[in-house]
Amino acid sequence: MTVTNPDCGKLFRDRDWSMTPLGPREDWSVELKTLTNVMLGSLQPMLIVWGPSQTTFYNDGYAQMCGNRHPAAFGRPFRDLWHDIWDQVDSIISAAYAGHGTAMDDIEFTMHRKGYAEETHFAFSYTPVRDPWGTVLGMFCACTEITAQVAMARKERTQRERFMQVFELSPGGIAMLVGPDHVFDYANEEYYTLIGVGRDIIGKSVAEAVVEVVRQGFIGILDTVYRTGEPFIARSLPVELNRGPEGEKQRRLLDLVYQPMRDDIGQVTGILVQARDVTQLRADEERQAVLSHELGHRLKNQLAMVQAIASQTLRSSQDISTARRRLSERITVLSEAHDLILEGGRGVSSVRQLVAQMTALHDDLHNPRFRVSGPDLKIGSRPSLSLSLILHELATNALKHGSLSASSGRVDLSWRVAGEKRDRFEMVWVEKGGPSVSAPETRGSGTRLISAGLNGAADSLVEIEFDCSGVRCRIVGDLESFQKEH
């Protein structure tokens, strides 16, 4: 067991040195006497190895590091003290006796000083001691055990690495800022994606690395968090970032948190930044709100729709029996259309199916009013819901006020893969042969539904023209997201 109060001074004074290779103390050299006084009077762990026999003695601080080997090792050869690590120590002590000093900030040993194997670490220096003629008389060592510090640093490093792993797996952007100038110390991949991949930010201040946020007031917000220690939290905060493919500016909406980081005494030393890009999420929510509103609008107008269908069916049917059968078929199709809308587009796989469903409801088999053309394109579930609503809204408006309200009217409906890179979906609705139309004075719910575009499709755009010859509507969107299952 380790001696807690070794009192090496008393042990030194009580020892009969005349019985050791060093001989009586009064015969010791000036160098040995001086170093002994320095060693025993120091609080830092120190060790003297002297003479060809490598006789070893040390102070109280060093005794603490000897474990169960103190006090038996005091005054004995150095090898007796550290026999279990001699393969590592031998070359160092031999170098000192050869006149070459050695210093290390951290040397690792596996010791058995307490009866079991343990990993230990030391910072030390082995200094040769010479007489006036340059002959090496022995070695003087100042030493500090740093095992606990190394273990703590390793624990902190492991903890930091775990934090870094958590940060890297985080779905949002995370960055660490240090100091009052808010210098980037760390950023995960999502943060780089957020501000624009390719930026060199580590070691730079926010004002240097993301210069466009300066005029938007974010440096002032960071300064306030650093000064007051109060976190900053914002939802759907608009931010302009130079994050385009060519560094062009983009407006994004961010959920943002600036959380102060403190040291052991509570002083703010930095800021943890957590940011999530919610631009697409908010756009989807707005479109969904429009769709939800329009679902209510459509349900309220079902009687008007059924009335229009019945009027059209009766007008084009030759007898009551045919009218009854045709009306039943159309109401069934209408029911199926609403099932599709309420289920969010599940079960529909192509644009042609959506168009066929719409024409089955609004067209007349005996006197076709629709002329359709386009490839059999796959469509994702979310865009299919939007497109179904838009087509039915266009058809309903045409039936009430547009080309389908006249017996001679018709609709040309076509779709294709467009764009120079063939990466766009385009659909065009053109009404002909109906009454003259003009743009409405107010923007109704139906127009808002159509203008909301294709939910789930990137870069979606809807253009409506109220030409005197008939309504023309053009719908476009990114083809990849248009066909993607969300």
CSV table of N, CA, C and O in Angstrom, one decimal, residues 343-457:
chain,number,residue,atom,x,y,z
A,343,GLU,N,-57.3,10.5,-49.8
A,343,GLU,CA,-56.2,9.6,-49.5
A,343,GLU,C,-54.9,10.1,-49.8
A,343,GLU,O,-53.8,9.5,-49.7
A,344,GLY,N,-54.8,11.3,-50.4
A,344,GLY,CA,-53.5,12.0,-50.7
A,344,GLY,C,-52.8,11.4,-51.9
A,344,GLY,O,-51.6,11.5,-52.0
A,345,GLY,N,-53.5,10.9,-52.8
A,345,GLY,CA,-52.9,10.5,-54.1
A,345,GLY,C,-52.4,9.1,-54.1
A,345,GLY,O,-51.8,8.7,-55.1
A,346,ARG,N,-52.7,8.3,-53.1
A,346,ARG,CA,-52.3,6.9,-53.1
A,346,ARG,C,-53.0,6.1,-54.2
A,346,ARG,O,-54.2,6.2,-54.4
A,347,GLY,N,-52.2,5.2,-54.8
A,347,GLY,CA,-52.8,4.3,-55.8
A,347,GLY,C,-52.7,4.8,-57.2
A,347,GLY,O,-53.0,4.1,-58.1
A,348,VAL,N,-52.4,6.1,-57.4
A,348,VAL,CA,-52.2,6.7,-58.7
A,348,VAL,C,-50.8,6.7,-59.1
A,348,VAL,O,-49.9,7.0,-58.3
A,349,SER,N,-50.5,6.2,-60.3
A,349,SER,CA,-49.1,6.0,-60.7
A,349,SER,C,-48.7,6.8,-62.0
A,349,SER,O,-47.6,6.9,-62.3
A,350,SER,N,-49.7,7.4,-62.7
A,350,SER,CA,-49.3,8.1,-63.9
A,350,SER,C,-50.3,9.2,-64.2
A,350,SER,O,-51.4,9.3,-63.7
A,351,VAL,N,-49.7,10.2,-65.0
A,351,VAL,CA,-50.5,11.4,-65.4
A,351,VAL,C,-51.7,11.0,-66.2
A,351,VAL,O,-52.8,11.5,-66.0
A,352,ARG,N,-51.5,10.0,-67.0
A,352,ARG,CA,-52.6,9.5,-67.9
A,352,ARG,C,-53.8,9.0,-67.1
A,352,ARG,O,-55.0,9.3,-67.4
A,353,GLN,N,-53.5,8.3,-66.0
A,353,GLN,CA,-54.6,7.9,-65.1
A,353,GLN,C,-55.4,9.0,-64.5
A,353,GLN,O,-56.6,9.0,-64.4
A,354,LEU,N,-54.7,10.0,-64.1
A,354,LEU,CA,-55.3,11.2,-63.5
A,354,LEU,C,-56.2,11.9,-64.5
A,354,LEU,O,-57.3,12.3,-64.2
A,355,VAL,N,-55.7,12.1,-65.7
A,355,VAL,CA,-56.4,12.7,-66.8
A,355,VAL,C,-57.7,11.9,-67.2
A,355,VAL,O,-58.8,12.4,-67.4
A,356,ALA,N,-57.5,10.6,-67.2
A,356,ALA,CA,-58.6,9.7,-67.6
A,356,ALA,C,-59.7,9.8,-66.5
A,356,ALA,O,-60.9,9.8,-66.8
A,357,GLN,N,-59.3,9.9,-65.3
A,357,GLN,CA,-60.3,10.0,-64.2
A,357,GLN,C,-61.1,11.3,-64.3
A,357,GLN,O,-62.3,11.3,-64.1
A,358,MET,N,-60.4,12.4,-64.6
A,358,MET,CA,-61.0,13.7,-64.8
A,358,MET,C,-62.0,13.7,-66.0
A,358,MET,O,-63.1,14.1,-65.9
A,359,THR,N,-61.5,13.2,-67.1
A,359,THR,CA,-62.4,13.2,-68.3
A,359,THR,C,-63.6,12.2,-68.2
A,359,THR,O,-64.7,12.5,-68.7
A,360,ALA,N,-63.4,11.1,-67.4
A,360,ALA,CA,-64.5,10.2,-67.2
A,360,ALA,C,-65.6,10.9,-66.4
A,360,ALA,O,-66.8,10.6,-66.6
A,361,LEU,N,-65.3,11.9,-65.6
A,361,LEU,CA,-66.3,12.6,-64.8
A,361,LEU,C,-66.9,13.8,-65.6
A,361,LEU,O,-68.1,14.0,-65.6
A,362,HIS,N,-66.1,14.5,-66.4
A,362,HIS,CA,-66.6,15.7,-67.1
A,362,HIS,C,-66.8,15.6,-68.6
A,362,HIS,O,-67.4,16.5,-69.1
A,363,ASP,N,-66.4,14.5,-69.2
A,363,ASP,CA,-66.6,14.4,-70.7
A,363,ASP,C,-67.8,13.7,-71.0
A,363,ASP,O,-68.5,13.1,-70.2
A,364,ASP,N,-68.2,13.7,-72.3
A,364,ASP,CA,-69.4,13.0,-72.8
A,364,ASP,C,-68.9,11.9,-73.8
A,364,ASP,O,-68.3,12.3,-74.8
A,365,LEU,N,-69.2,10.7,-73.6
A,365,LEU,CA,-68.7,9.6,-74.5
A,365,LEU,C,-69.3,9.8,-75.9
A,365,LEU,O,-68.6,9.5,-76.9
A,366,HIS,N,-70.5,10.2,-76.0
A,366,HIS,CA,-71.1,10.4,-77.3
A,366,HIS,C,-70.7,11.6,-78.0
A,366,HIS,O,-70.8,11.7,-79.2
A,367,ASN,N,-70.3,12.6,-77.3
A,367,ASN,CA,-69.8,13.9,-77.9
A,367,ASN,C,-68.6,14.3,-77.1
A,367,ASN,O,-68.6,15.3,-76.3
A,368,PRO,N,-67.4,13.7,-77.4
A,368,PRO,CA,-66.2,14.0,-76.6
A,368,PRO,C,-65.8,15.5,-76.7
A,368,PRO,O,-65.9,16.1,-77.8
A,369,ARG,N,-65.5,16.1,-75.6
A,369,ARG,CA,-65.2,17.5,-75.5
A,369,ARG,C,-63.7,17.7,-75.2
A,369,ARG,O,-63.2,18.8,-75.3
A,370,PHE,N,-63.0,16.6,-74.8
A,370,PHE,CA,-61.6,16.7,-74.5
A,370,PHE,C,-60.7,16.1,-75.5
A,370,PHE,O,-61.1,15.0,-76.0
A,371,ARG,N,-59.6,16.8,-75.9
A,371,ARG,CA,-58.6,16.2,-76.8
A,371,ARG,C,-57.3,16.1,-75.9
A,371,ARG,O,-56.8,17.2,-75.6
A,372,VAL,N,-56.9,14.9,-75.6
A,372,VAL,CA,-55.7,14.8,-74.7
A,372,VAL,C,-54.6,14.1,-75.4
A,372,VAL,O,-54.8,13.2,-76.3
A,373,SER,N,-53.4,14.5,-75.0
A,373,SER,CA,-52.2,13.8,-75.6
A,373,SER,C,-51.0,14.0,-74.6
A,373,SER,O,-50.9,15.0,-74.0
A,374,GLY,N,-50.2,13.0,-74.5
A,374,GLY,CA,-49.0,13.0,-73.7
A,374,GLY,C,-48.5,11.6,-73.3
A,374,GLY,O,-49.3,10.7,-73.4
A,375,PRO,N,-47.3,11.5,-72.9
A,375,PRO,CA,-46.7,10.2,-72.6
A,375,PRO,C,-47.2,9.7,-71.3
A,375,PRO,O,-47.8,10.4,-70.5
A,376,ASP,N,-47.0,8.4,-71.1
A,376,ASP,CA,-47.5,7.7,-69.8
A,376,ASP,C,-46.4,8.0,-68.7
A,376,ASP,O,-45.7,7.1,-68.4
A,377,LEU,N,-46.4,9.2,-68.2
A,377,LEU,CA,-45.4,9.6,-67.2
A,377,LEU,C,-45.9,9.1,-65.8
A,377,LEU,O,-47.0,9.3,-65.3
A,378,LYS,N,-44.9,8.6,-65.0
A,378,LYS,CA,-45.1,8.3,-63.6
A,378,LYS,C,-45.2,9.6,-62.8
A,378,LYS,O,-44.6,10.6,-63.2
A,379,ILE,N,-46.0,9.6,-61.8
A,379,ILE,CA,-46.1,10.8,-60.9
A,379,ILE,C,-46.1,10.4,-59.4
A,379,ILE,O,-46.7,9.3,-59.1
A,380,GLY,N,-45.5,11.1,-58.6
A,380,GLY,CA,-45.4,10.8,-57.2
A,380,GLY,C,-46.8,11.1,-56.5
A,380,GLY,O,-47.6,11.8,-57.0
A,381,SER,N,-46.9,10.6,-55.3
A,381,SER,CA,-48.2,10.6,-54.6
A,381,SER,C,-48.6,12.1,-54.3
A,381,SER,O,-49.8,12.5,-54.4
A,382,ARG,N,-47.7,12.9,-53.8
A,382,ARG,CA,-48.0,14.3,-53.4
A,382,ARG,C,-48.3,15.1,-54.6
A,382,ARG,O,-49.3,15.8,-54.6
A,383,PRO,N,-47.5,15.1,-55.7
A,383,PRO,CA,-47.9,15.9,-56.8
A,383,PRO,C,-49.2,15.4,-57.5
A,383,PRO,O,-50.0,16.2,-58.0
A,384,SER,N,-49.5,14.1,-57.4
A,384,SER,CA,-50.7,13.6,-58.0
A,384,SER,C,-51.9,14.2,-57.3
A,384,SER,O,-53.0,14.4,-58.0
A,385,LEU,N,-51.9,14.4,-56.0
A,385,LEU,CA,-53.0,15.0,-55.3
A,385,LEU,C,-53.2,16.4,-55.8
A,385,LEU,O,-54.4,16.8,-56.1
A,386,SER,N,-52.1,17.2,-55.9
A,386,SER,CA,-52.3,18.5,-56.4
A,386,SER,C,-52.8,18.6,-57.8
A,386,SER,O,-53.7,19.4,-58.1
A,387,LEU,N,-52.2,17.8,-58.7
A,387,LEU,CA,-52.6,17.8,-60.1
A,387,LEU,C,-54.1,17.4,-60.3
A,387,LEU,O,-54.8,17.9,-61.1
A,388,SER,N,-54.5,16.4,-59.5
A,388,SER,CA,-55.9,15.9,-59.5
A,388,SER,C,-56.8,17.1,-59.1
A,388,SER,O,-57.8,17.3,-59.8
A,389,LEU,N,-56.5,17.8,-58.1
A,389,LEU,CA,-57.3,18.9,-57.7
A,389,LEU,C,-57.4,20.0,-58.7
A,389,LEU,O,-58.4,20.6,-59.0
A,390,ILE,N,-56.2,20.3,-59.3
A,390,ILE,CA,-56.1,21.4,-60.3
A,390,ILE,C,-56.9,21.0,-61.5
A,390,ILE,O,-57.7,21.8,-62.1
A,391,LEU,N,-56.8,19.8,-62.0
A,391,LEU,CA,-57.6,19.3,-63.2
A,391,LEU,C,-59.1,19.4,-63.0
A,391,LEU,O,-59.8,19.9,-63.8
A,392,HIS,N,-59.5,18.9,-61.8
A,392,HIS,CA,-60.9,19.0,-61.5
A,392,HIS,C,-61.4,20.4,-61.3
A,392,HIS,O,-62.6,20.7,-61.7
A,393,GLU,N,-60.6,21.3,-60.8
A,393,GLU,CA,-61.0,22.7,-60.6
A,393,GLU,C,-61.1,23.3,-62.0
A,393,GLU,O,-62.0,24.1,-62.3
A,394,LEU,N,-60.1,23.1,-62.9
A,394,LEU,CA,-60.2,23.7,-64.2
A,394,LEU,C,-61.4,23.2,-65.0
A,394,LEU,O,-62.1,23.9,-65.6
A,395,ALA,N,-61.7,21.9,-64.8
A,395,ALA,CA,-62.8,21.3,-65.5
A,395,ALA,C,-64.2,21.9,-65.0
A,395,ALA,O,-65.1,22.1,-65.7
A,396,THR,N,-64.2,22.0,-63.7
A,396,THR,CA,-65.4,22.6,-63.0
A,396,THR,C,-65.7,24.0,-63.5
A,396,THR,O,-66.8,24.4,-63.9
A,397,ASN,N,-64.6,24.8,-63.5
A,397,ASN,CA,-64.7,26.2,-64.0
A,397,ASN,C,-65.1,26.2,-65.5
A,397,ASN,O,-65.9,27.1,-65.9
A,398,ALA,N,-64.6,25.3,-66.3
A,398,ALA,CA,-64.9,25.3,-67.7
A,398,ALA,C,-66.4,24.9,-67.9
A,398,ALA,O,-67.1,25.4,-68.8
A,399,LEU,N,-66.9,24.0,-67.0
A,399,LEU,CA,-68.2,23.5,-67.1
A,399,LEU,C,-69.2,24.6,-66.7
A,399,LEU,O,-70.3,24.8,-67.3
A,400,LYS,N,-68.8,25.4,-65.7
A,400,LYS,CA,-69.7,26.5,-65.2
A,400,LYS,C,-69.6,27.7,-66.1
A,400,LYS,O,-70.7,28.3,-66.5
A,401,HIS,N,-68.4,28.2,-66.5
A,401,HIS,CA,-68.3,29.5,-67.1
A,401,HIS,C,-67.5,29.4,-68.4
A,401,HIS,O,-67.5,30.4,-69.2
A,402,GLY,N,-66.7,28.3,-68.7
A,402,GLY,CA,-65.8,28.3,-69.8
A,402,GLY,C,-66.3,27.6,-71.0
A,402,GLY,O,-67.6,27.5,-71.3
A,403,SER,N,-65.4,26.9,-71.7
A,403,SER,CA,-65.7,26.3,-73.0
A,403,SER,C,-66.7,25.2,-72.9
A,403,SER,O,-67.5,24.9,-73.8
A,404,LEU,N,-66.7,24.4,-71.7
A,404,LEU,CA,-67.6,23.3,-71.6
A,404,LEU,C,-69.0,23.7,-71.2
A,404,LEU,O,-69.9,22.9,-71.2
A,405,SER,N,-69.2,25.0,-71.0
A,405,SER,CA,-70.6,25.5,-70.8
A,405,SER,C,-71.4,25.7,-72.1
A,405,SER,O,-72.6,25.9,-72.1
A,406,ALA,N,-70.6,25.6,-73.2
A,406,ALA,CA,-71.3,25.7,-74.5
A,406,ALA,C,-71.2,24.4,-75.2
A,406,ALA,O,-70.2,23.7,-75.1
A,407,SER,N,-72.2,24.0,-76.0
A,407,SER,CA,-72.2,22.8,-76.7
A,407,SER,C,-71.1,22.6,-77.7
A,407,SER,O,-70.6,21.5,-78.0
A,408,SER,N,-70.6,23.7,-78.2
A,408,SER,CA,-69.5,23.7,-79.2
A,408,SER,C,-68.1,23.8,-78.6
A,408,SER,O,-67.1,23.7,-79.3
A,409,GLY,N,-68.1,24.0,-77.3
A,409,GLY,CA,-66.7,24.2,-76.7
A,409,GLY,C,-66.0,22.9,-76.5
A,409,GLY,O,-66.6,21.8,-76.4
A,410,ARG,N,-64.7,23.0,-76.3
A,410,ARG,CA,-63.8,21.8,-76.1
A,410,ARG,C,-62.6,22.3,-75.3
A,410,ARG,O,-62.3,23.5,-75.1
A,411,VAL,N,-61.8,21.3,-74.9
A,411,VAL,CA,-60.6,21.5,-74.1
A,411,VAL,C,-59.5,20.7,-74.8
A,411,VAL,O,-59.6,19.5,-75.0
A,412,ASP,N,-58.3,21.3,-75.1
A,412,ASP,CA,-57.1,20.6,-75.5
A,412,ASP,C,-56.2,20.5,-74.3
A,412,ASP,O,-55.8,21.5,-73.7
A,413,LEU,N,-55.9,19.3,-73.9
A,413,LEU,CA,-55.0,19.0,-72.8
A,413,LEU,C,-53.8,18.2,-73.2
A,413,LEU,O,-54.0,17.1,-73.7
A,414,SER,N,-52.6,18.7,-73.0
A,414,SER,CA,-51.4,18.0,-73.4
A,414,SER,C,-50.4,18.1,-72.3
A,414,SER,O,-50.4,19.1,-71.6
A,415,TRP,N,-49.5,17.2,-72.3
A,415,TRP,CA,-48.3,17.2,-71.3
A,415,TRP,C,-47.1,16.5,-72.0
A,415,TRP,O,-47.2,15.7,-72.9
A,416,ARG,N,-45.9,16.9,-71.5
A,416,ARG,CA,-44.7,16.4,-72.1
A,416,ARG,C,-43.5,16.6,-71.1
A,416,ARG,O,-43.7,17.3,-70.1
A,417,VAL,N,-42.4,16.0,-71.5
A,417,VAL,CA,-41.1,16.2,-70.8
A,417,VAL,C,-40.5,17.4,-71.5
A,417,VAL,O,-40.2,17.3,-72.7
A,418,ALA,N,-40.2,18.5,-70.8
A,418,ALA,CA,-39.7,19.7,-71.4
A,418,ALA,C,-38.3,20.1,-70.9
A,418,ALA,O,-37.7,19.4,-70.0
A,419,GLY,N,-37.8,21.2,-71.3
A,419,GLY,CA,-36.5,21.7,-70.9
A,419,GLY,C,-35.4,21.3,-71.7
A,419,GLY,O,-35.4,20.2,-72.4
A,420,GLU,N,-34.3,22.1,-71.8
A,420,GLU,CA,-33.1,21.8,-72.6
A,420,GLU,C,-32.5,20.5,-72.1
A,420,GLU,O,-32.0,19.7,-72.9
A,421,LYS,N,-32.6,20.2,-70.9
A,421,LYS,CA,-32.0,19.0,-70.3
A,421,LYS,C,-33.1,17.9,-70.1
A,421,LYS,O,-32.8,16.8,-69.5
A,422,ARG,N,-34.3,18.1,-70.6
A,422,ARG,CA,-35.4,17.2,-70.5
A,422,ARG,C,-35.6,16.8,-69.0
A,422,ARG,O,-35.7,15.6,-68.7
A,423,ASP,N,-35.6,17.8,-68.2
A,423,ASP,CA,-35.7,17.6,-66.7
A,423,ASP,C,-36.9,18.4,-66.1
A,423,ASP,O,-37.0,18.6,-64.9
A,424,ARG,N,-37.9,18.7,-67.0
A,424,ARG,CA,-39.1,19.5,-66.6
A,424,ARG,C,-40.4,18.8,-67.0
A,424,ARG,O,-40.4,18.2,-68.1
A,425,PHE,N,-41.4,18.8,-66.2
A,425,PHE,CA,-42.7,18.4,-66.6
A,425,PHE,C,-43.5,19.6,-67.0
A,425,PHE,O,-43.5,20.6,-66.3
A,426,GLU,N,-44.3,19.5,-68.1
A,426,GLU,CA,-45.1,20.6,-68.6
A,426,GLU,C,-46.4,20.1,-69.0
A,426,GLU,O,-46.5,19.1,-69.8
A,427,MET,N,-47.5,20.7,-68.5
A,427,MET,CA,-48.9,20.4,-68.9
A,427,MET,C,-49.5,21.7,-69.4
A,427,MET,O,-49.4,22.7,-68.7
A,428,VAL,N,-50.3,21.7,-70.5
A,428,VAL,CA,-51.0,22.8,-71.0
A,428,VAL,C,-52.5,22.5,-71.2
A,428,VAL,O,-52.8,21.5,-71.8
A,429,TRP,N,-53.3,23.4,-70.6
A,429,TRP,CA,-54.8,23.3,-70.7
A,429,TRP,C,-55.3,24.5,-71.6
A,429,TRP,O,-55.0,25.6,-71.2
A,430,VAL,N,-55.9,24.2,-72.7
A,430,VAL,CA,-56.4,25.3,-73.6
A,430,VAL,C,-57.9,25.1,-73.8
A,430,VAL,O,-58.3,24.0,-74.3
A,431,GLU,N,-58.7,26.1,-73.5
A,431,GLU,CA,-60.1,26.0,-73.8
A,431,GLU,C,-60.4,26.7,-75.1
A,431,GLU,O,-59.9,27.8,-75.3
A,432,LYS,N,-61.3,26.1,-75.9
A,432,LYS,CA,-61.7,26.7,-77.2
A,432,LYS,C,-63.2,26.6,-77.4
A,432,LYS,O,-63.8,25.7,-76.9
A,433,GLY,N,-63.8,27.5,-78.3
A,433,GLY,CA,-65.1,27.4,-78.7
A,433,GLY,C,-66.2,27.7,-77.6
A,433,GLY,O,-67.4,27.5,-77.8
A,434,GLY,N,-65.8,28.3,-76.5
A,434,GLY,CA,-66.7,28.7,-75.5
A,434,GLY,C,-67.0,30.1,-75.5
A,434,GLY,O,-66.6,30.9,-76.4
A,435,PRO,N,-67.7,30.6,-74.5
A,435,PRO,CA,-68.0,32.1,-74.4
A,435,PRO,C,-66.7,32.9,-74.2
A,435,PRO,O,-65.7,32.4,-73.7
A,436,SER,N,-66.8,34.1,-74.5
A,436,SER,CA,-65.7,35.0,-74.2
A,436,SER,C,-65.4,35.1,-72.7
A,436,SER,O,-66.4,35.2,-71.9
A,437,VAL,N,-64.2,35.1,-72.3
A,437,VAL,CA,-63.9,35.1,-70.8
A,437,VAL,C,-62.9,36.3,-70.6
A,437,VAL,O,-62.3,36.8,-71.4
A,438,SER,N,-62.9,36.7,-69.3
A,438,SER,CA,-62.0,37.8,-68.9
A,438,SER,C,-61.5,37.5,-67.5
A,438,SER,O,-62.2,36.7,-66.7
A,439,ALA,N,-60.4,38.1,-67.1
A,439,ALA,CA,-59.9,37.8,-65.8
A,439,ALA,C,-60.8,38.2,-64.7
A,439,ALA,O,-61.4,39.3,-64.7
A,440,PRO,N,-61.0,37.4,-63.6
A,440,PRO,CA,-61.9,37.8,-62.5
A,440,PRO,C,-61.4,39.0,-61.8
A,440,PRO,O,-60.1,39.2,-61.7
A,441,GLU,N,-62.3,39.8,-61.2
A,441,GLU,CA,-61.8,41.0,-60.4
A,441,GLU,C,-61.2,40.6,-59.1
A,441,GLU,O,-60.3,41.3,-58.6
A,442,THR,N,-61.6,39.5,-58.5
A,442,THR,CA,-61.1,39.0,-57.3
A,442,THR,C,-60.5,37.6,-57.5
A,442,THR,O,-61.0,36.9,-58.3
A,443,ARG,N,-59.6,37.3,-56.6
A,443,ARG,CA,-58.9,36.0,-56.7
A,443,ARG,C,-59.6,35.0,-55.8
A,443,ARG,O,-59.4,35.0,-54.6
A,444,GLY,N,-60.4,34.1,-56.4
A,444,GLY,CA,-61.2,33.2,-55.6
A,444,GLY,C,-60.4,32.0,-55.1
A,444,GLY,O,-59.2,31.8,-55.4
A,445,SER,N,-61.1,31.2,-54.3
A,445,SER,CA,-60.4,30.0,-53.7
A,445,SER,C,-60.0,29.0,-54.8
A,445,SER,O,-58.9,28.4,-54.7
A,446,GLY,N,-60.8,28.9,-55.8
A,446,GLY,CA,-60.4,28.0,-56.9
A,446,GLY,C,-59.2,28.4,-57.6
A,446,GLY,O,-58.3,27.6,-57.9
A,447,THR,N,-59.0,29.7,-57.9
A,447,THR,CA,-57.8,30.2,-58.5
A,447,THR,C,-56.6,30.1,-57.6
A,447,THR,O,-55.5,29.7,-58.1
A,448,ARG,N,-56.8,30.2,-56.3
A,448,ARG,CA,-55.7,30.0,-55.4
A,448,ARG,C,-55.3,28.6,-55.3
A,448,ARG,O,-54.1,28.3,-55.3
A,449,LEU,N,-56.2,27.7,-55.4
A,449,LEU,CA,-55.8,26.2,-55.5
A,449,LEU,C,-55.0,26.0,-56.7
A,449,LEU,O,-54.0,25.3,-56.6
A,450,ILE,N,-55.4,26.5,-57.8
A,450,ILE,CA,-54.7,26.2,-59.1
A,450,ILE,C,-53.3,26.8,-59.0
A,450,ILE,O,-52.3,26.2,-59.4
A,451,SER,N,-53.2,28.1,-58.5
A,451,SER,CA,-52.0,28.8,-58.5
A,451,SER,C,-51.0,28.2,-57.5
A,451,SER,O,-49.8,28.5,-57.5
A,452,ALA,N,-51.5,27.4,-56.5
A,452,ALA,CA,-50.6,26.8,-55.5
A,452,ALA,C,-49.6,25.9,-56.1
A,452,ALA,O,-48.5,25.6,-55.6
A,453,GLY,N,-49.9,25.4,-57.3
A,453,GLY,CA,-49.0,24.5,-58.0
A,453,GLY,C,-48.9,23.1,-57.5
A,453,GLY,O,-49.9,22.6,-56.8
A,454,LEU,N,-47.9,22.4,-57.8
A,454,LEU,CA,-47.7,20.9,-57.5
A,454,LEU,C,-47.0,20.7,-56.2
A,454,LEU,O,-45.8,21.0,-56.1
A,455,ASN,N,-47.7,20.3,-55.2
A,455,ASN,CA,-47.1,20.0,-53.9
A,455,ASN,C,-46.1,18.9,-54.1
A,455,ASN,O,-46.4,17.8,-54.6
A,456,GLY,N,-44.9,19.1,-53.5
A,456,GLY,CA,-43.8,18.1,-53.6
A,456,GLY,C,-42.9,18.2,-54.8
A,456,GLY,O,-41.9,17.5,-54.9
A,457,ALA,N,-43.3,19.0,-55.8
A,457,ALA,CA,-42.5,19.2,-57.0
A,457,ALA,C,-41.7,20.5,-56.9
A,457,ALA,O,-42.3,21.6,-56.6
